[in-house]
Coordinates of C-alpha atoms in Angstrom, one line a residue:
X1 CA -3.0 18.0 -17.4
X2 CA 0.4 16.3 -17.0
X3 CA 0.6 12.5 -16.4
X4 CA -2.3 12.4 -14.1
X5 CA -4.6 9.6 -12.9
X6 CA -7.7 10.8 -14.6
X7 CA -5.7 10.9 -17.9
X8 CA -5.1 7.4 -18.0
X9 CA -6.6 5.2 -20.4
X10 CA -7.5 1.9 -18.0
X11 CA -7.1 -1.5 -19.6
X12 CA -10.1 -4.5 -18.1
X13 CA -8.6 -7.8 -18.7
X14 CA -10.4 -9.5 -16.6
X15 CA -13.8 -8.0 -17.5
X16 CA -13.7 -8.6 -20.7
X17 CA -12.2 -12.1 -20.3
X18 CA -14.6 -13.8 -17.5
X19 CA -18.1 -14.4 -17.3
X20 CA -19.9 -11.4 -15.3
X21 CA -22.8 -9.9 -14.0
X22 CA -22.4 -6.6 -15.3
X23 CA -25.4 -5.2 -14.1
X24 CA -23.4 -2.5 -10.3
X25 CA -25.3 -4.3 -7.6
X26 CA -24.0 -3.6 -3.9
X27 CA -27.1 -6.0 -2.4
X28 CA -25.6 -9.2 -0.9
X29 CA -25.7 -12.2 -3.5
X30 CA -25.0 -15.3 -4.8
X31 CA -22.9 -15.4 -8.1
X32 CA -22.9 -19.1 -9.6
X33 CA -21.0 -19.2 -13.2
X34 CA -19.6 -15.9 -12.6
X35 CA -15.8 -14.5 -11.7
X36 CA -17.1 -11.3 -10.5
X37 CA -19.4 -8.6 -9.9
X38 CA -19.9 -4.5 -11.8
X39 CA -19.3 -2.6 -9.0
X40 CA -19.3 1.6 -8.0
X41 CA -17.3 3.2 -6.2
X42 CA -20.0 4.7 -3.2
X43 CA -19.5 8.9 -3.0
X44 CA -17.2 10.0 0.1
X45 CA -18.4 13.5 1.6
X46 CA -15.2 15.2 2.7
X47 CA -12.3 13.6 0.9
X48 CA -8.3 14.6 1.6
X49 CA -5.1 12.9 0.4
X50 CA -3.5 11.9 3.9
X51 CA -0.1 10.5 1.7
X52 CA 0.9 9.3 -1.7
X53 CA 3.6 7.0 -3.2
X54 CA 5.6 9.0 -5.1
X55 CA 7.8 6.8 -5.9
X56 CA 5.2 4.0 -6.9
X57 CA 3.1 6.9 -8.9
X58 CA 6.1 7.4 -10.6
X59 CA 6.5 3.3 -12.0
X60 CA 3.3 3.8 -13.0
X61 CA 4.1 6.9 -14.8
X62 CA 2.4 9.7 -12.9
X63 CA 3.3 12.8 -11.8
X64 CA 4.7 14.0 -8.2
X65 CA 1.6 15.4 -7.7
X66 CA -1.8 14.6 -8.1
X67 CA -3.9 17.6 -8.7
X68 CA -7.7 17.8 -7.0
X69 CA -9.6 15.5 -10.1
X70 CA -7.1 12.7 -9.5
X71 CA -8.0 12.3 -5.4
X72 CA -11.5 12.2 -6.1
X73 CA -10.7 8.8 -7.8
X74 CA -8.9 7.4 -5.3
X75 CA -11.7 8.6 -2.4
X76 CA -14.1 7.4 -5.1
X77 CA -15.7 10.2 -5.8
X78 CA -14.7 10.0 -10.1
X79 CA -14.7 6.8 -12.5
X80 CA -13.1 7.7 -15.7
X81 CA -14.7 6.1 -18.8
X82 CA -12.1 4.4 -19.1
X83 CA -12.5 2.1 -15.7
X84 CA -15.4 -1.1 -15.4
X85 CA -15.7 -1.1 -11.8
X86 CA -15.8 -4.5 -10.4
X87 CA -15.7 -7.1 -7.4
X88 CA -14.4 -10.4 -7.8
X89 CA -15.4 -13.8 -7.0
X90 CA -13.9 -15.7 -4.8
X91 CA -14.2 -18.3 -2.0
X92 CA -11.6 -19.7 1.5
X93 CA -10.9 -21.6 3.9
X94 CA -11.3 -19.6 6.7
X95 CA -9.3 -21.1 9.8
X96 CA -9.0 -24.1 8.5
X97 CA -12.7 -24.3 7.9
X98 CA -14.9 -23.5 3.4
X99 CA -16.4 -20.5 4.1
X100 CA -17.6 -21.0 0.2
X101 CA -18.4 -18.2 -1.2
X102 CA -16.6 -15.2 -0.1
X103 CA -15.6 -12.2 -2.5
X104 CA -14.6 -8.2 -2.6
X105 CA -17.3 -7.1 0.6
X106 CA -14.9 -4.1 0.3
X107 CA -12.8 -3.5 -2.6
X108 CA -13.4 -2.5 -6.2
X109 CA -11.2 -2.7 -8.8
X110 CA -10.7 0.2 -11.2
X111 CA -9.0 -1.0 -14.2
X112 CA -5.4 -1.8 -14.7
X113 CA -3.0 0.6 -16.1
X114 CA -0.4 -0.7 -18.5
X115 CA 3.5 0.5 -18.4
X116 CA 6.7 -0.9 -19.7
X117 CA 5.2 -4.1 -20.2
X118 CA 4.0 -5.1 -17.4
X119 CA 0.3 -4.3 -16.1
X120 CA -1.0 -2.3 -12.7
X121 CA -4.6 -3.3 -11.0
X122 CA -5.5 -1.1 -9.0
X123 CA -8.0 -1.2 -6.3
X124 CA -9.4 1.0 -3.9
X125 CA -10.0 -0.5 -0.4
X126 CA -12.7 0.4 2.1
X127 CA -14.8 1.8 -1.0
X128 CA -18.3 0.7 -0.4
X129 CA -20.5 -2.2 -0.3
X130 CA -20.4 -4.6 -3.6
X131 CA -21.9 -7.4 -4.4
X132 CA -19.8 -9.4 -1.6
X133 CA -20.1 -7.2 1.2
X134 CA -22.6 -10.1 2.9
X135 CA -23.3 -7.8 6.3
X136 CA -20.6 -4.8 6.1
X137 CA -20.4 -1.4 5.2
X138 CA -17.7 -1.9 3.1
X139 CA -15.9 0.8 4.6
X140 CA -12.4 0.8 6.5
X141 CA -11.6 2.8 9.0
X142 CA -8.0 5.5 9.3
X143 CA -6.7 3.2 12.1
X144 CA -6.7 -0.1 9.4
X145 CA -6.0 2.0 6.9
X146 CA -2.9 3.7 8.0
X147 CA -1.4 0.4 8.6
X148 CA -2.1 -1.5 5.4
X149 CA -0.9 1.6 3.1
X150 CA 2.6 2.0 5.8
X151 CA 2.6 -2.2 6.0
X152 CA 2.0 -2.7 1.6
X153 CA 4.9 -0.2 1.2
X154 CA 7.2 -1.4 4.4
X155 CA 7.2 -5.2 2.9
X156 CA 8.4 -4.2 -0.3
X157 CA 11.5 -1.7 0.8
X158 CA 12.3 -4.7 3.1
X159 CA 12.5 -6.7 -0.3
X160 CA 9.3 -8.9 0.9
X161 CA 6.9 -9.5 -1.8
X162 CA 4.3 -7.9 -1.2
X163 CA 1.1 -6.1 -3.2
X164 CA 1.8 -2.4 -2.6
X165 CA -0.2 0.9 -1.7
X166 CA -0.4 4.2 -3.9
X167 CA -2.7 6.6 -1.6
X168 CA -4.3 6.9 1.7
X169 CA -7.2 8.8 1.5
X170 CA -9.8 10.8 4.5
X171 CA -12.7 10.1 3.2
X172 CA -14.5 12.9 5.9
X173 CA -17.2 10.1 7.1
X174 CA -17.1 8.0 10.7
X175 CA -17.7 4.3 10.6
X176 CA -19.0 2.4 12.7
X177 CA -17.1 -0.4 14.2
X178 CA -16.3 -2.5 17.5
X179 CA -13.1 -2.8 17.7
X180 CA -12.6 -6.0 20.0
X181 CA -15.8 -7.2 19.3
X182 CA -17.0 -7.1 22.7
X183 CA -20.3 -4.7 22.2
X184 CA -18.5 -2.0 22.4
X185 CA -18.2 0.0 18.9
X186 CA -18.0 3.9 18.4
X187 CA -17.1 5.9 15.6
X188 CA -13.8 6.0 13.7
X189 CA -13.0 8.1 11.0
X190 CA -12.8 6.5 7.5
X191 CA -10.7 5.9 5.1
X192 CA -9.6 4.8 1.5
X193 CA -6.2 3.1 0.3
X194 CA -6.0 2.3 -3.1
X195 CA -3.8 -0.8 -3.8
X196 CA -2.0 -1.9 -6.5
X197 CA -0.5 -5.3 -7.6
X198 CA 0.0 -7.3 -11.4
X199 CA -3.0 -8.8 -9.8
X200 CA -5.4 -9.7 -6.8
X201 CA -5.6 -13.0 -7.7
X202 CA -6.1 -15.1 -5.2
X203 CA -6.1 -19.0 -4.7
X204 CA -9.7 -18.5 -3.3
X205 CA -10.8 -17.1 -7.3
X206 CA -10.0 -21.4 -8.8
X207 CA -11.9 -23.3 -4.5
X208 CA -14.7 -21.5 -6.1
X209 CA -15.2 -22.6 -9.4
X210 CA -13.9 -26.5 -8.1
X211 CA -16.9 -25.9 -5.2
X212 CA -19.3 -25.4 -7.8
X213 CA -18.5 -27.1 -10.1
X214 CA -18.2 -25.2 -12.7
X215 CA -14.8 -26.7 -14.7
X216 CA -14.7 -24.7 -18.3
X217 CA -14.4 -21.3 -15.7
X218 CA -11.9 -23.3 -13.6
X219 CA -9.5 -23.7 -17.7
X220 CA -10.0 -20.6 -18.7
X221 CA -9.4 -18.4 -15.4
X222 CA -6.3 -21.4 -15.2
X223 CA -5.1 -20.2 -18.7
X224 CA -4.9 -16.6 -18.0
X225 CA -3.4 -16.6 -15.2
X226 CA -0.6 -18.9 -16.5
X227 CA -0.7 -16.5 -19.9
X228 CA -0.4 -13.0 -17.9
X229 CA 1.6 -13.6 -15.1
X230 CA 3.5 -16.8 -15.9
X231 CA 4.4 -16.7 -19.7
X232 CA 8.1 -19.0 -19.3
X233 CA 5.2 -21.8 -18.8
X234 CA 4.5 -23.3 -22.5
X235 CA 3.6 -26.9 -21.7
X236 CA 0.4 -28.2 -22.8
X237 CA -2.3 -30.4 -20.7
X238 CA -1.2 -32.0 -16.7
X239 CA 2.2 -31.1 -17.1
X240 CA 1.4 -26.9 -18.2
X241 CA -1.0 -27.8 -14.5
X242 CA 1.6 -28.7 -12.8
X243 CA 4.0 -26.6 -14.0
X244 CA 1.1 -23.6 -12.9
X245 CA 1.1 -24.9 -9.2
X246 CA 4.8 -25.8 -9.1
X247 CA 5.8 -22.0 -9.8
X248 CA 2.9 -20.9 -7.3
X249 CA 4.9 -23.4 -4.7
X250 CA 7.9 -21.7 -5.4
X251 CA 6.8 -18.3 -5.6
X252 CA 4.8 -19.0 -1.8
X253 CA 7.2 -20.5 -0.1
X254 CA 10.1 -17.7 -1.7
X255 CA 7.3 -15.7 0.4
X256 CA 7.2 -17.3 3.1
X257 CA 11.1 -17.0 4.1
X258 CA 11.0 -12.9 3.7
X259 CA 8.0 -13.2 6.0
X260 CA 10.5 -15.1 8.5
X261 CA 13.4 -13.9 8.1
X262 CA 11.9 -10.4 9.0
X263 CA 10.3 -11.5 11.7
X264 CA 6.7 -10.7 10.1
X265 CA 3.5 -12.5 11.0
X266 CA 0.2 -12.5 8.7
X267 CA -2.2 -13.2 11.1
X268 CA -4.8 -14.7 9.0
X269 CA -3.8 -17.1 6.7
X270 CA -6.6 -18.0 5.0
X271 CA -7.0 -19.1 1.5
X272 CA -8.7 -16.3 0.7
X273 CA -5.8 -14.4 1.4
X274 CA -2.6 -16.3 -0.5
X275 CA -2.1 -14.7 -3.3
X276 CA -1.7 -17.2 -6.7
X277 CA 1.3 -14.5 -7.6
X278 CA 2.9 -15.0 -4.0
X279 CA 2.7 -11.8 -3.0
X280 CA 2.2 -10.8 0.4
X281 CA -2.0 -10.0 0.5
X282 CA -4.4 -8.5 2.5
X283 CA -2.7 -6.9 5.6
X284 CA -5.4 -7.3 9.4
X285 CA -4.7 -8.9 11.8
X286 CA -0.4 -8.7 11.0
X287 CA 2.9 -8.0 13.5
X288 CA 6.3 -8.0 13.0
X289 CA 7.5 -9.5 15.9
X290 CA 9.6 -7.6 18.9
X291 CA 10.8 -10.7 20.9
X292 CA 11.4 -13.7 19.1
X293 CA 8.1 -15.3 20.2
X294 CA 7.8 -19.0 17.4
X295 CA 3.2 -19.1 19.1
X296 CA 2.8 -15.5 18.2
X297 CA -0.1 -14.2 16.6
X298 CA -1.4 -10.9 16.5
X299 CA -5.2 -11.9 15.8
X300 CA -7.4 -12.7 19.3
X301 CA -9.5 -14.4 16.5
X302 CA -7.1 -16.8 16.3
X303 CA -7.0 -16.9 19.8
X304 CA -6.6 -19.9 21.5
X305 CA -5.6 -22.5 19.4
X306 CA -2.5 -19.8 17.7
X307 CA -2.8 -21.6 13.8
X308 CA -2.0 -18.5 12.3
X309 CA 1.2 -18.4 14.9
X310 CA 4.6 -17.0 13.7
X311 CA 6.5 -20.3 13.9
X312 CA 3.0 -22.1 11.9
X313 CA 3.3 -20.3 8.6
X314 CA 5.7 -22.5 6.5
X315 CA 3.9 -25.1 7.9
X316 CA -0.5 -23.0 6.7
X317 CA 0.5 -22.4 4.0
X318 CA 1.2 -26.0 2.9
X319 CA -1.6 -27.0 3.9
X320 CA -3.6 -24.0 2.1
X321 CA -1.3 -25.6 -1.1
X322 CA -2.8 -28.5 -0.5
X323 CA -7.0 -26.9 -0.9
X324 CA -5.4 -25.3 -3.7
X325 CA -4.2 -28.2 -5.8
X326 CA -7.3 -29.9 -5.0
X327 CA -9.2 -27.1 -6.5
X328 CA -6.6 -28.4 -9.6
X329 CA -7.8 -31.6 -9.4
X330 CA -10.0 -31.7 -11.8
X331 CA -8.2 -30.6 -14.7
X332 CA -6.3 -33.2 -14.2
X333 CA -5.5 -36.9 -16.6
X334 CA -3.5 -38.0 -14.1
X335 CA -3.9 -36.9 -10.5
X336 CA -1.1 -38.4 -9.0
X337 CA 1.1 -36.0 -10.9
X338 CA 0.2 -33.3 -9.2
X339 CA -0.4 -34.9 -5.7
X340 CA 3.5 -35.6 -5.8
X341 CA 4.8 -32.5 -6.9
X342 CA 2.3 -30.6 -3.6
X343 CA 4.5 -32.3 -1.4
X344 CA 7.6 -30.9 -3.2
X345 CA 6.7 -27.5 -1.1
X346 CA 8.7 -28.8 2.0
X347 CA 12.0 -28.8 -0.3
X348 CA 11.7 -26.1 -1.5
X349 CA 11.0 -24.1 1.7
X350 CA 13.9 -26.0 3.4
X351 CA 16.3 -25.6 0.4
X352 CA 14.9 -21.1 0.9
X353 CA 14.8 -21.0 4.6
X354 CA 18.6 -22.3 5.1
X355 CA 19.6 -20.0 3.1
X356 CA 18.0 -17.1 4.5
X357 CA 18.8 -17.9 7.9
X358 CA 22.8 -18.9 6.7
X359 CA 22.4 -15.2 5.1
X360 CA 20.8 -13.6 8.8
X361 CA 24.0 -15.1 10.9
X362 CA 26.4 -14.7 8.1
X363 CA 27.2 -18.0 7.3
X364 CA 28.1 -19.4 3.7
X365 CA 25.7 -22.9 4.8
X366 CA 23.9 -24.1 7.1
X367 CA 23.8 -27.9 5.9
X368 CA 25.2 -29.8 8.3
X369 CA 23.9 -31.2 11.2
X370 CA 26.0 -29.5 14.0
X371 CA 24.7 -25.8 12.3
X372 CA 21.5 -27.3 11.8
X373 CA 21.3 -27.8 16.5
X374 CA 22.7 -23.8 16.0
X375 CA 19.6 -23.0 14.3
X376 CA 18.0 -24.8 16.8
X377 CA 19.4 -23.3 19.8
X378 CA 19.4 -20.1 19.0
X379 CA 15.9 -19.3 18.4
X380 CA 15.8 -21.2 22.0
X381 CA 17.4 -20.1 24.1
X382 CA 16.1 -16.1 21.6
X383 CA 12.6 -17.6 22.9
X384 CA 13.4 -18.4 26.9
X385 CA 14.8 -15.2 27.5
X386 CA 12.8 -12.6 25.6
X387 CA 14.8 -11.4 23.4
X388 CA 14.4 -8.4 20.3
X389 CA 14.5 -10.8 16.9
X390 CA 15.5 -7.5 15.6
X391 CA 17.8 -5.7 17.6
X392 CA 19.7 -9.0 18.5
X393 CA 20.8 -9.3 15.1
X394 CA 21.7 -5.8 14.3
X395 CA 24.4 -6.3 17.2
X396 CA 25.7 -9.6 16.3
X397 CA 27.1 -8.6 13.2
X398 CA 29.0 -5.8 15.2
X399 CA 30.3 -8.5 17.8
X400 CA 33.8 -8.5 18.7
X401 CA 34.3 -12.0 16.3
X402 CA 37.6 -12.3 18.1
X403 CA 36.5 -13.2 21.6
X404 CA 34.7 -11.1 24.1
X405 CA 34.0 -12.2 28.3
X406 CA 30.5 -12.6 29.9
X407 CA 30.3 -9.4 30.8
X408 CA 31.3 -7.2 27.4
X409 CA 29.2 -10.3 25.5
X410 CA 25.8 -9.6 28.2
X411 CA 26.7 -5.7 27.9
X412 CA 26.7 -5.4 23.7
X413 CA 23.0 -6.5 23.2
X414 CA 22.3 -5.4 26.7
X415 CA 19.1 -3.7 25.1
X416 CA 17.5 -6.0 23.1
X417 CA 16.2 -8.4 26.3
X418 CA 13.2 -7.6 27.8
X419 CA 13.8 -9.5 30.8
X420 CA 16.5 -9.3 33.6
X421 CA 18.6 -12.3 32.5
X422 CA 19.8 -14.6 35.5
X423 CA 23.5 -15.9 36.3
X424 CA 22.1 -19.0 34.1
X425 CA 20.6 -17.0 31.6
X426 CA 24.2 -14.9 31.0
X427 CA 25.4 -18.2 30.7
X428 CA 23.5 -19.8 28.5
X429 CA 23.2 -16.5 26.0
X430 CA 27.8 -16.5 26.2
X431 CA 27.9 -20.4 25.2
X432 CA 25.5 -19.7 22.4
X433 CA 27.5 -16.3 21.2
X434 CA 30.2 -18.9 21.6
X435 CA 29.6 -21.4 19.4
X436 CA 28.5 -18.6 16.8
X437 CA 31.7 -17.1 16.9
X438 CA 33.2 -20.9 16.0
X439 CA 31.3 -21.2 12.7
X440 CA 32.2 -17.8 12.5
X441 CA 35.5 -18.9 12.7
X442 CA 36.1 -21.8 10.0
X443 CA 33.1 -20.4 7.9
X444 CA 34.4 -20.1 4.1
X445 CA 33.2 -16.2 4.1
X446 CA 35.8 -13.6 4.9
X447 CA 34.1 -11.1 8.0
X448 CA 34.1 -8.7 5.4
X449 CA 31.7 -11.1 2.9
X450 CA 30.0 -11.9 6.5
X451 CA 29.1 -9.0 7.4
X452 CA 27.9 -7.4 4.4
X453 CA 25.4 -10.9 3.7
X454 CA 23.8 -9.8 6.8
X455 CA 23.7 -6.3 6.2
X456 CA 21.9 -6.6 3.6
X457 CA 19.5 -9.3 5.6
X458 CA 19.1 -8.0 8.5
X459 CA 16.5 -4.6 8.7
X460 CA 17.5 -2.1 11.0
X461 CA 13.9 -0.6 10.9
X462 CA 10.4 -2.4 11.2
X463 CA 7.4 -1.4 11.0
X464 CA 6.4 -2.4 15.0
X465 CA 3.1 -2.3 15.7
X466 CA 2.4 0.3 18.9
X467 CA 4.9 2.6 16.3
X468 CA 1.8 1.5 13.8
X469 CA -1.3 2.4 16.4
X470 CA 0.2 6.0 18.1
X471 CA 0.8 7.2 13.8
X472 CA -2.9 6.5 13.9
X473 CA -3.9 7.7 16.9
X474 CA -2.3 11.5 15.9
X475 CA -3.2 10.9 12.8
X476 CA -6.2 11.2 14.0
X477 CA -6.1 14.3 15.8
X478 CA -4.3 16.6 12.7
X479 CA -0.7 15.6 13.6
X480 CA 0.7 13.7 10.6
X481 CA 4.2 14.0 12.2
X482 CA 5.4 10.8 13.3
X483 CA 2.9 9.0 9.6
X484 CA 5.9 11.0 7.8
X485 CA 8.3 10.2 9.7
X486 CA 7.9 6.4 9.8
X487 CA 6.6 6.3 6.4
X488 CA 10.1 8.1 5.7
X489 CA 12.2 5.9 7.5
X490 CA 10.5 2.1 5.6
X491 CA 12.1 3.6 2.5
X492 CA 15.4 2.7 3.7
X493 CA 15.4 0.0 6.6
X494 CA 18.8 -1.4 6.3
X495 CA 20.6 2.6 7.2
X496 CA 20.5 3.6 9.7
X497 CA 17.9 6.4 8.9
X498 CA 15.1 5.8 11.0
X499 CA 17.0 5.0 14.1
X500 CA 14.9 7.1 16.6
X501 CA 12.6 3.7 16.1
X502 CA 16.0 1.8 17.3
X503 CA 14.8 1.1 20.3
X504 CA 13.0 -2.7 21.5
X505 CA 8.7 -1.9 22.7
X506 CA 8.1 -0.2 25.2
X507 CA 6.8 -2.1 28.4
X508 CA 3.0 0.4 28.0
X509 CA 2.8 -1.2 24.7
X510 CA 3.1 -5.2 25.9
X511 CA -0.4 -4.7 26.6
X512 CA -2.1 -2.1 24.9
X513 CA -5.3 -2.6 23.1
X514 CA -3.9 -2.4 19.0
X515 CA -0.5 -2.7 20.0
X516 CA 0.8 -5.7 20.6
X517 CA -2.6 -7.7 19.4
X518 CA -5.5 -6.4 17.0
X519 CA -8.9 -8.2 15.8
X520 CA -9.4 -8.5 12.2
X521 CA -12.5 -6.1 12.6
X522 CA -10.8 -2.8 10.5

């Protein structure tokens, strides 16, 4: 039998601790007073394992090859006796408005695997209807599942806090989807992603309890979360609540700074998509930046307001934390203590952001006014000149630090421009690089130290949307070659192993559906 998924003893911590509806239900309903409803994956007709993250499997204590019974579990066709599958109940603010009850509409948690004093919750996304599916079918398509599977693992290897993906299964069934909500629905291949995290707990799990006035459940959830995931917190009363919030705030700050480092745009930062553990969660209409554009949002639903645009992500995180803090207020005697802590996010993020940007530029700090002004000038320049963010920082690592002419500088960076530069634009770019070299020459770091810092902070390979789109299109036709190449490259994104893809986005991909912008439909 070996170390297979079906031989694991699953734990059911969440179900055993909290109130829930213990009868399996696939009918939409409001579920006040409970934190979950029992669920059961709906069988699929012809499951096929498309990909398995062997490295994650090893962490879970699984063999490098999965047998047919394990694949049946990952496709929702088998549930072992130790599992108590469920769908969690939560609410959320969506695009700034309270949406009330939401919940796991197409994700079913099978249970938890405990190994080496770590908890790994295993969840199937796309495995059928639950009590929280509302009008949805609980399924997911291969197109979106390829994106979530590859991006979850890509972000892990980039060093960004994230949930992970264990497997991708083609269900053998067709799923009807209207990709752009324009009335042109079509059938696509169905798929299921097995997601793994210490917990998929969200801001929204707390918010729905606050909205319903369920203070006892709220306190119980906070205490459980602290005991399981923030064991260093030993305080009680108001201090316990504030310490918990502070930890969530700091983790959120660190996560957002990492998003900004690699040019990631989540696309749908609703509070039900915000992890209480500071993890990137729910990969939907996301994108990496191609050309540096602070106003870019990959989500068609986010137009025209661009609430979740790249540069807005830190302020949205703060707004979400404000709403999260409100849900904890009933547990406070002196609410001002928590209100004051909410404001501290700004200083946490400022610290994380400037430390991160210092690393990207290979500088010891960005603490002085002239250095902060330089940072603003760089971002303006990259935006106005439509410069590829990833390529720019890679070329920056290899510049001649002693000095180059304007022409040789432009030639060095020529492959990262999306437009033909005018003479004045070339001068603007060259002057920016000259200022940067002056900062380097006066910095306390040696050239070797600076370059080492930059190589660790700046990825050479990113999963661009057009590559994901091409990979899923080919996979639909039975060709896994590009998918396999991307899966290999994403595991070592700071090396040259993926240099086949070390090019800017091709012109054809700028406007092609699914390559630049996406909807929430999956």
